[in-house]
C-alpha cells in the first residue's frame, strides 16, 4: 500500500499519521528532538525567579548649602514635573534633604532597560538649564532585579579587625571583577583607610588661615599633574607627577601658607591621623549555635551580582573557584571566608528538585496508563511525554526564558493535560486493533488516528483558549506568571503534533512489528 493511497479520504490527522508511520526518519526525528531538549535544559540559565524588566533609576542632584525647603521649591517641583513627561514612567518618588534632592523613577513593567536609560538621560540633560544656580551635576544610577546579589562572602577570623578585613576584601573585589558575567561587587561593613585632619582653631586664627583654604590646598597637593615630556629618538614620552601624599607625615609636611616670612606647614595648624574611617555600617559573624556559639566577631561581607541573562549557578561556581585560588595569596590564612548566601546553588537545587518532580509526574502518569490500558499503551505514552517536554524546553531556550520555579511549574502543570492527546489516540488505536485484527496494522492505526483527529484538535485549542489569556495580564504579575500560559500552550500544541506524528509509529513498534515490514492486504 502506497502512502498516497493511505492518504486518500483522510483528514488532517490521518494524513499526518500516514506520512510518518512508514518513514524511516521518524525514529531519527524522535531521537533528535529529545537530544535538542536535553541540550536546551543543560544550557538554560537557572534562577529562582523569572527575569522581569522593571527599570528603576535613582537621580541625585547636589545643592550644597540649601535647606530642604529651598530644595523642594527649586529642584523637586521642577524635577517631578519634567520626569512625569517621560513616556513609560509609572512612578516618581522624590525626597528633599539638606544639600541634595533625590528622585526615584520607575518605568512600566516590560520596558526595555536601554530605552528607559536613554529617556532618563536625555530628559535630565536637556533640562540642565532649569537647575538653580549652585546645583551640581546630577548623578543617575540604574536599578534592576539583577542588582540582587547571587553570592555573599563573609570575611572574618579570630583576632581580625574591621580595618584589615576591609583591605583584604578590597583586594578580593579587584580580582572578582574580572570573573566572567560578574556585573557588580560591593563591600559591606569594615573600616576604610583615610587621613583625618583635625584643625586647631587657635592656630588657624594665628596664621590667618581658614578650613576652606586648607581644604583646597590639600586637595591640589594630592593630585596627579602632567609634568611635560621628553624625546627618546623618535619616541615622545609623556611624564606625570605622582600624588604627593602617601603617609600622614607627607600630609603634615604640606605648606599651607606663609607667615612672618616663613612657610607654615599643616602640622602647625592641624593634627593628622592615619587610620580607619567612621563606623557607618558594621558586620559581625556569630559562629555556631546555642551555648557553644562564638563571637560576635568583626566581619566584612562581599556581595556579588551577575549580569542579566547569565546563569546564576555558573557565576557562583566561577567566583568560588576564584576564591579558592586566592587563598594563601590575596587572602591570608588567618582570614576565613564563609559563604553566607549562594543564590546560584539554591537555584540549582530548586530547579533540580522540580525536574525530579516532573520526571516523577511522568512516571506516575505512565503507571496509571499501564493499569488502565496496558503495558504497550503505557510505553507509547512514556516516550511521547519526554518528546513533548523536550520541544517545550527548546522553545524556552530559543525564547530567552530561564529555568526557574515558574517555567518548571508550567511544565509540571501541563503534564496532566498534554498527555490527553496521546491517551485519546492510543486508546482509539487499541480499540480498532482489538475489533478487527484481520485488518492491516498500518491501515488500522491511520484510520483510528483520523477518527479522533478533529475532536482532539478542537479539545486542544479549547484548553489553549482557556489558559492563554493569562499571558496578557498587566502589571507586575503579568510577566512573572507569563511562562505558565505560554509554556502550557506550547506544550499542548506539541502534544497534538506528537500524538499525530509519533504515537502511530510508536504503537506499531510496540505491537511487535516494524512499520516497514507489515504486510498490507486489500
Short mmCIF file of N, CA and C in Angstrom, two decimals, residues 76-94 103-108 120 123:
data_model
loop_
_atom_site.label_atom_id
_atom_site.label_comp_id
_atom_site.label_asym_id
_atom_site.label_seq_id
_atom_site.Cartn_x
_atom_site.Cartn_y
_atom_site.Cartn_z
N UNK A 76 12.83 69.98 43.47
CA UNK A 76 11.90 68.86 43.48
C UNK A 76 10.68 69.13 42.61
N UNK A 77 10.08 70.30 42.76
CA UNK A 77 8.87 70.59 41.99
C UNK A 77 9.14 70.58 40.49
N UNK A 78 10.25 71.18 40.09
CA UNK A 78 10.59 71.20 38.66
C UNK A 78 10.96 69.80 38.18
N UNK A 79 11.73 69.07 39.00
CA UNK A 79 12.16 67.73 38.60
C UNK A 79 11.01 66.77 38.43
N UNK A 80 10.06 66.78 39.37
CA UNK A 80 8.91 65.89 39.25
C UNK A 80 8.11 66.17 37.98
N UNK A 81 7.90 67.44 37.70
CA UNK A 81 7.11 67.80 36.51
C UNK A 81 7.79 67.31 35.23
N UNK A 82 9.10 67.47 35.14
CA UNK A 82 9.81 67.05 33.94
C UNK A 82 9.92 65.53 33.84
N UNK A 83 10.10 64.84 34.95
CA UNK A 83 10.21 63.38 34.92
C UNK A 83 8.90 62.72 34.52
N UNK A 84 7.78 63.33 34.92
CA UNK A 84 6.49 62.78 34.54
C UNK A 84 6.23 62.94 33.04
N UNK A 85 6.98 63.80 32.38
CA UNK A 85 6.81 63.98 30.94
C UNK A 85 7.41 62.82 30.14
N UNK A 86 8.22 61.98 30.78
CA UNK A 86 8.86 60.86 30.08
C UNK A 86 7.82 59.77 29.83
N UNK A 87 7.74 59.30 28.61
CA UNK A 87 6.79 58.24 28.28
C UNK A 87 7.21 56.93 28.92
N UNK A 88 6.24 56.21 29.45
CA UNK A 88 6.51 54.92 30.07
C UNK A 88 6.78 54.99 31.55
N UNK A 89 6.83 56.19 32.14
CA UNK A 89 7.08 56.32 33.57
C UNK A 89 5.80 55.99 34.33
N UNK A 90 5.92 55.09 35.30
CA UNK A 90 4.77 54.66 36.07
C UNK A 90 4.78 55.23 37.48
N UNK A 91 5.95 55.61 37.98
CA UNK A 91 6.05 56.01 39.37
C UNK A 91 7.22 56.96 39.54
N UNK A 92 6.99 58.07 40.26
CA UNK A 92 8.05 59.03 40.58
C UNK A 92 7.97 59.35 42.07
N UNK A 93 9.07 59.12 42.76
CA UNK A 93 9.15 59.43 44.18
C UNK A 93 10.31 60.41 44.39
N UNK A 94 10.05 61.47 45.12
CA UNK A 94 11.08 62.49 45.34
C UNK A 94 11.28 62.72 46.83
N UNK A 103 15.50 61.64 43.49
CA UNK A 103 14.34 61.20 42.72
C UNK A 103 14.48 59.71 42.43
N UNK A 104 13.40 58.97 42.58
CA UNK A 104 13.35 57.56 42.19
C UNK A 104 12.28 57.42 41.12
N UNK A 105 12.68 56.95 39.94
CA UNK A 105 11.78 56.84 38.80
C UNK A 105 11.66 55.36 38.42
N UNK A 106 10.41 54.88 38.34
CA UNK A 106 10.17 53.50 37.94
C UNK A 106 9.35 53.48 36.66
N UNK A 107 9.78 52.69 35.70
CA UNK A 107 9.09 52.59 34.42
C UNK A 107 8.09 51.43 34.46
N UNK A 108 7.24 51.39 33.45
CA UNK A 108 6.24 50.33 33.35
C UNK A 108 6.92 48.97 33.16
N UNK A 120 15.72 58.66 30.33
CA UNK A 120 16.09 59.35 31.57
C UNK A 120 17.24 60.32 31.35
N UNK A 123 16.19 63.37 29.06
CA UNK A 123 15.33 64.34 29.74
C UNK A 123 16.11 65.11 30.80
#
